[in-house]
Amino acid sequence: MANYAFKTEVNQLLNLITHSLYSHKEVFLRELISNASDAIDKLKYLTVSDDAFKTLSFEPRITVTLDEDAKTITVSDNGIGMDEEELADNLGTIARSGTRAFLERLGENERKASNLIGQFGVGFYSAFMVADHIEVVSLKAGTDKAFVWKSDGKSGFEIEPAVRAGFGTDVILHINDEGTEYLSRWSLEELLKRYSNHIAWPIHLVSKEKTYAKDPAKAESKTVDEQVNSASALWRRPKPELTDKDYIDFYKSLTGDEKDPLLWIHTKAEGTIEYSSLLYIPSHVPADLYIPTREQGIKLYVKRVFITDKELQILPPYFRFVRGVIDSDDLPLNVSREMLQHNRVMMTIQQATLKKLFSELEQLAATNPEKFKTFISLFGVQLKEGILSDWTNREPLLKLVRFKSTLAEDWTSLADYKSRAGEGRKTIYYLTGENEARLRASPLLEVFKEKGIEVLLGTDEIDELAFGGIGEYEGMQFKSVQQVDAEEELGKDQSEHKDRGEKAVKILKRVLGDRVKDVRLSKRLGKSPSCVVVDKDEFTPQYRKLMERLTNEPAPEVKPILEINAEHPLIERLVALDTRKELSGGDLATVQEIEDLSHVLFYEAMLAEGEHFEVPQDFAERLNRLLAKSS
Ligand code: ADP
Ligand code: MG
């Protein structure tokens, strides 16, 4: 038996590891599994590269054995194993990684092929977070003497001869109080699935489970041995090998979504930075999309080992509906949150992934308009959120975003609007409201329709902000048709009825008083008698509603401006009534009728824009009186 002191200040370093490097102690299992996987990779590599091992045949397998009574968890592999010296060197010296030494001996290309996970010699020690005492029994392939390494992770370690049937390694953890939660088949299985599902080699979980019996005394225990990982790492496989069904099945197992995804994007990047990514866009809006605490849907892997889906927002928040996997060869396995956030490799991967996503969506718009339409109806709102929040990606976002429009049955792009508008026009008109049918019928659009001028229609709550947020598109300014100056350049001339119009304006101002900010002759009305707009630079009703919802406070009141159509018979009638009133010296019934008609013109205009009144009965009462008169 040989006794050794740890070669470096293991005590201090152990403390560091257990308290700062690993924020979650459960990663011990991930680390041991990846060591086992590395060991198998190394032996596999020897069987193809070293004549002495060419004849060796072995079926790679990692086994995790739980013994609840003995309070041990054992991670075994039939990989390359360690001899006495390697046990002392590799496990006795922290921060000195045998894997790294091995890698350095390999040539560049072989290194890439070998899929070795570990790069920093700290992983093994994470097991001391949950174990008081660890034994490592190992037989190196090609030798015939096994050894056991034992340590409490504090003072040092000892190594003595041992017995092991066949090459490979068993890491036996004597679980401490910190680790009791892992002494159950259920929790180990959950951990293995979460972190190691895509390790290339089969992982078996072996435990003794009690069979059910009515009389607990009669319950027997039997050994359960099942493979718990899928061992596929689908995203790493070449595209031609994979069928649609493979992709769909993987999506479902990844997300728990029962529906097929709308589309997926599978990328294998090679070059200075290597990574694979497989992104999915769901075919429905995830129920929790608007819950602020929702986690992003992308899992980060390093060499097939799951690292995190929380520590880092891989795509901008507006793409939080995207699900999938990114797997890199160029990040260390024990990369911490802080490292991830400032890591150059990670940033390059993030940028490339986002770029790829944008270009694939653009591609989809060009090649599969139907599918793209579905995408827009599901996630168009998110693109608009992006326009408002991500200035750096404004250009690709503006290419993708779509709106409803008066000149298109379906969605239209800004580029299409611009090309239909022609060179001369410098304005993109828009109208927002809750209901598409009501928008299409709005009196505000009458002249725009007559003149064939396209107006974008926004029915998403965010549209009001989005239009304002875009501000300008390739030299064209956005302008709401709800604002008074919108029609200035359209100029429908009402000079024929100017006199009548001016009279009506006076009457309405007198009757409506401070219900309105102003009454004016309209240049935009065709068939309707009246409409309401807001002053330029004042908040549109949609904007006020949105503000109220976001701030939970009443937005500053904006008084509407009533516009009237002097050509309309009701305006004609209003003026005629006023003349009759003058002649009759203020006949009460006529006065009442003037008031009723004025208010009804106002109410109707408000209704057309989807506004509500505090006392709708007043509208009904006045309308009823007018109707009764006309009979
Ligand atoms: P890393 O995996 O980053 O190299 P670890 O602390 O996890 O660091 O492991 C230290 C070293 O111990 C490994 O590099 C490897 O040489 C050796 N080792 C650990 N576990 C095994 C195993 N199951 N089989 C063979 N060697 C192992
Ligand atoms: Mg390791």
XYZ file of C-alpha atoms in Angstrom, residues 25-354:
330
model
C -23.734 19.995 -6.931
C -25.733 17.664 -9.144
C -23.151 18.183 -11.916
C -20.962 15.555 -10.231
C -22.808 12.884 -12.160
C -22.424 14.677 -15.452
C -18.671 14.964 -14.804
C -18.221 11.303 -13.934
C -20.264 10.217 -16.927
C -18.237 12.392 -19.237
C -15.012 10.950 -17.798
C -16.357 7.476 -18.445
C -17.330 8.501 -21.956
C -13.848 9.981 -22.496
C -12.257 6.754 -21.292
C -14.304 4.752 -23.793
C -13.465 7.224 -26.564
C -9.780 6.795 -25.754
C -9.935 3.028 -25.915
C -11.993 3.150 -29.128
C -9.356 5.383 -30.565
C -6.605 2.913 -29.644
C -8.465 0.062 -31.314
C -8.198 1.887 -34.616
C -4.801 3.503 -34.179
C -2.655 1.061 -32.200
C -1.779 -2.385 -33.509
C -1.630 -3.795 -29.984
C -5.343 -3.025 -29.548
C -6.604 -3.817 -33.039
C -7.913 -7.219 -32.039
C -9.594 -6.037 -28.881
C -13.336 -6.162 -29.163
C -15.528 -4.509 -26.573
C -19.013 -3.237 -26.281
C -18.814 0.215 -24.786
C -21.092 0.691 -21.838
C -21.366 2.998 -18.869
C -23.131 1.656 -15.810
C -24.429 3.643 -12.880
C -25.189 1.403 -9.929
C -27.186 2.561 -6.952
C -26.999 0.789 -3.619
C -29.378 2.535 -1.282
C -28.508 0.389 1.721
C -24.778 0.891 1.409
C -25.353 4.532 0.389
C -23.128 4.236 -2.633
C -23.371 5.327 -6.230
C -20.902 3.685 -8.593
C -20.088 4.902 -12.079
C -18.422 2.172 -14.122
C -17.081 2.087 -17.650
C -15.229 -0.369 -19.824
C -12.924 2.288 -21.172
C -9.180 2.620 -21.172
C -8.688 2.449 -17.379
C -5.721 3.697 -15.351
C -2.623 2.019 -14.010
C -1.085 2.824 -10.632
C 0.908 5.768 -11.881
C -2.009 7.252 -13.778
C -4.292 6.934 -10.800
C -1.797 8.896 -8.772
C -1.153 11.465 -11.472
C -4.602 11.961 -12.881
C -6.638 11.850 -9.720
C -3.982 13.061 -7.345
C -3.203 16.302 -9.022
C -5.930 18.723 -9.384
C -5.989 20.915 -12.453
C -3.752 18.540 -14.258
C -5.796 16.743 -16.748
C -4.785 13.399 -18.162
C -7.247 14.067 -20.899
C -5.432 17.212 -21.808
C -2.085 15.414 -21.925
C -3.659 12.770 -24.106
C -5.087 15.401 -26.400
C -1.746 17.065 -26.736
C -0.279 13.826 -27.950
C -2.871 13.592 -30.670
C -2.594 15.428 -33.930
C -5.002 18.250 -34.659
C -7.347 16.283 -36.905
C -7.456 13.263 -34.713
C -8.307 15.462 -31.820
C -11.370 16.700 -33.601
C -12.458 13.183 -34.367
C -11.936 11.830 -30.921
C -14.767 13.658 -29.223
C -13.000 14.011 -25.969
C -14.970 15.926 -23.494
C -12.743 16.923 -20.623
C -10.245 19.696 -20.986
C -9.691 20.827 -17.463
C -8.693 18.540 -14.659
C -11.293 19.547 -12.140
C -14.292 17.449 -13.033
C -13.570 14.395 -10.962
C -13.265 16.424 -7.763
C -16.805 17.672 -8.026
C -17.799 14.252 -6.691
C -16.462 15.287 -3.279
C -19.396 17.665 -3.053
C -21.666 14.691 -2.472
C -19.289 11.995 -1.221
C -17.187 11.739 1.954
C -15.078 9.099 0.547
C -14.326 7.873 -2.975
C -12.764 4.686 -4.242
C -11.631 4.305 -7.819
C -10.991 0.740 -8.927
C -9.293 0.575 -12.301
C -7.642 -1.870 -14.650
C -5.822 -0.337 -17.557
C -6.505 -1.976 -20.904
C -3.493 -4.011 -22.003
C -2.266 -4.605 -18.418
C -3.212 -7.237 -15.857
C -2.925 -5.517 -12.479
C -5.837 -3.599 -11.071
C -5.497 -0.903 -8.412
C -7.781 0.995 -6.132
C -7.347 4.678 -5.343
C -8.999 5.839 -2.105
C -9.433 9.287 -0.710
C -11.556 11.443 1.527
C -10.668 14.392 -0.689
C -8.907 16.184 2.169
C -5.652 14.813 3.428
C -4.411 12.782 0.531
C -5.010 9.412 -1.064
C -3.746 5.875 -0.988
C -3.371 3.313 -3.718
C -3.335 -0.467 -3.291
C -3.646 -3.508 -5.497
C -7.195 -4.608 -6.234
C -9.191 -6.984 -8.352
C -11.305 -6.047 -11.325
C -12.801 -8.347 -13.896
C -11.784 -6.780 -17.199
C -10.412 -3.370 -18.120
C -12.165 -0.203 -17.169
C -12.922 1.871 -14.110
C -15.398 1.948 -11.218
C -15.800 5.200 -9.346
C -17.487 4.356 -6.048
C -18.992 7.293 -4.181
C -19.815 6.929 -0.497
C -22.561 9.458 -0.379
C -22.612 12.070 2.415
C -25.498 14.093 3.833
C -25.215 16.605 1.001
C -25.872 13.862 -1.490
C -28.706 11.860 0.070
C -31.178 13.239 -2.450
C -29.344 11.320 -5.172
C -29.816 7.977 -3.475
C -32.918 7.135 -5.464
C -33.391 5.592 -8.834
C -35.828 8.271 -9.788
C -33.499 11.194 -9.172
C -30.502 9.529 -10.815
C -32.548 8.717 -13.860
C -33.768 12.277 -14.046
C -30.204 13.614 -13.829
C -28.874 11.201 -16.406
C -31.640 12.078 -18.826
C -31.184 15.778 -18.288
C -27.433 15.980 -18.609
C -26.253 12.895 -20.363
C -29.071 11.807 -22.642
C -26.969 12.416 -25.714
C -23.694 10.885 -24.611
C -22.705 8.591 -27.459
C -22.436 5.409 -25.391
C -25.267 3.557 -23.667
C -25.709 4.425 -19.993
C -27.366 1.791 -17.837
C -28.887 2.448 -14.471
C -28.843 -0.535 -12.125
C -30.601 -0.624 -8.785
C -32.507 -2.927 -6.499
C -36.166 -2.058 -6.493
C -38.819 -3.477 -4.237
C -41.682 -5.240 -5.952
C -45.125 -4.243 -4.829
C -46.905 -6.514 -2.346
C -49.949 -5.938 -0.174
C -48.032 -7.070 2.858
C -44.829 -4.978 2.868
C -43.009 -7.805 4.605
C -43.557 -9.947 1.545
C -42.184 -7.399 -0.896
C -39.200 -8.775 -2.711
C -36.446 -6.781 -4.263
C -35.246 -7.366 -7.748
C -32.480 -5.815 -9.782
C -33.575 -3.350 -12.423
C -31.101 -2.709 -15.230
C -32.200 -0.330 -17.973
C -30.548 1.914 -20.480
C -31.612 5.449 -19.616
C -30.047 7.616 -22.322
C -31.017 7.830 -25.948
C -27.342 7.881 -26.998
C -28.117 9.544 -30.280
C -27.060 13.222 -30.277
C -29.195 13.594 -33.377
C -27.924 17.109 -34.082
C -24.414 15.766 -34.609
C -25.463 13.312 -37.268
C -25.140 14.239 -40.948
C -28.316 15.683 -42.443
C -28.691 13.103 -45.244
C -28.896 10.370 -42.622
C -31.903 11.901 -40.940
C -35.556 11.635 -41.904
C -38.327 14.112 -41.145
C -39.583 11.633 -38.620
C -36.229 11.654 -36.822
C -36.376 15.416 -36.542
C -39.991 15.455 -35.428
C -39.497 12.719 -32.840
C -36.494 14.488 -31.445
C -38.419 17.758 -31.211
C -41.150 16.065 -29.262
C -38.764 14.424 -26.852
C -36.880 17.668 -26.422
C -39.871 19.899 -25.772
C -42.683 17.649 -24.652
C -44.778 19.303 -27.357
C -47.303 16.890 -28.829
C -47.657 18.775 -32.092
C -45.161 18.608 -34.939
C -42.878 21.628 -35.272
C -43.515 24.141 -38.053
C -39.930 23.930 -39.254
C -36.391 23.161 -38.190
C -32.968 24.482 -39.042
C -30.065 22.087 -38.766
C -26.586 23.569 -39.066
C -23.134 22.151 -38.778
C -20.587 24.912 -38.694
C -17.031 24.074 -39.534
C -14.027 26.300 -39.582
C -12.433 28.353 -36.855
C -15.271 27.608 -34.475
C -17.115 24.342 -34.731
C -20.592 23.706 -33.498
C -23.805 22.032 -34.455
C -27.171 23.568 -33.953
C -30.664 22.278 -34.404
C -33.365 24.907 -33.989
C -37.107 24.368 -34.113
C -40.012 26.735 -34.571
C -43.184 25.358 -32.973
C -46.410 25.135 -34.939
C -48.403 26.920 -32.263
C -47.790 29.741 -29.821
C -46.393 28.258 -26.609
C -48.862 28.846 -23.793
C -46.251 30.519 -21.617
C -44.797 32.821 -24.275
C -45.862 35.941 -22.432
C -44.955 34.837 -18.956
C -41.943 36.951 -18.077
C -40.150 34.181 -16.212
C -40.327 31.832 -19.157
C -37.009 30.212 -19.817
C -35.457 30.298 -23.207
C -35.883 27.158 -25.207
C -32.342 26.481 -26.297
C -30.126 23.971 -24.603
C -26.394 24.425 -24.686
C -24.232 21.327 -24.970
C -20.481 20.956 -25.023
C -19.405 17.814 -26.799
C -22.810 16.197 -26.356
C -22.911 16.951 -22.639
C -25.730 19.167 -21.509
C -24.451 22.383 -19.928
C -27.374 24.722 -19.403
C -30.598 26.158 -20.691
C -30.742 28.919 -18.136
C -27.471 30.680 -17.535
C -27.374 32.374 -20.864
C -29.871 33.865 -23.228
C -28.581 32.462 -26.489
C -30.977 34.247 -28.839
C -32.492 37.695 -28.225
C -35.582 37.542 -25.971
C -38.048 38.095 -28.827
C -36.998 34.731 -30.263
C -37.946 32.967 -27.040
C -40.331 30.699 -28.934
C -37.413 29.009 -30.719
C -36.486 25.623 -29.283
C -33.453 23.494 -29.870
C -29.899 22.581 -29.174
C -26.506 24.143 -29.718
C -23.505 21.909 -29.239
C -19.971 23.195 -29.384
C -16.607 21.503 -29.413
C -14.766 24.671 -28.571
C -16.064 25.435 -25.093
C -14.800 23.883 -21.871
C -17.200 21.520 -20.154
C -17.042 23.345 -16.869
C -17.697 26.722 -18.401
C -19.347 28.943 -15.826
C -22.111 31.439 -16.237
C -19.728 34.382 -16.117
C -17.444 32.732 -18.618
C -20.333 32.042 -20.975
C -21.422 35.625 -20.958
C -18.055 36.959 -21.986
C -16.737 34.061 -23.940
C -15.596 34.954 -27.432
C -16.450 31.520 -28.803
C -19.912 31.699 -27.303
C -20.525 35.146 -28.712
C -19.474 34.038 -32.166
C -21.822 31.068 -31.963
C -24.677 33.276 -30.808
C -24.208 35.754 -33.625
C -23.887 33.051 -36.241
C -26.998 31.297 -34.938
C -29.066 34.462 -35.075
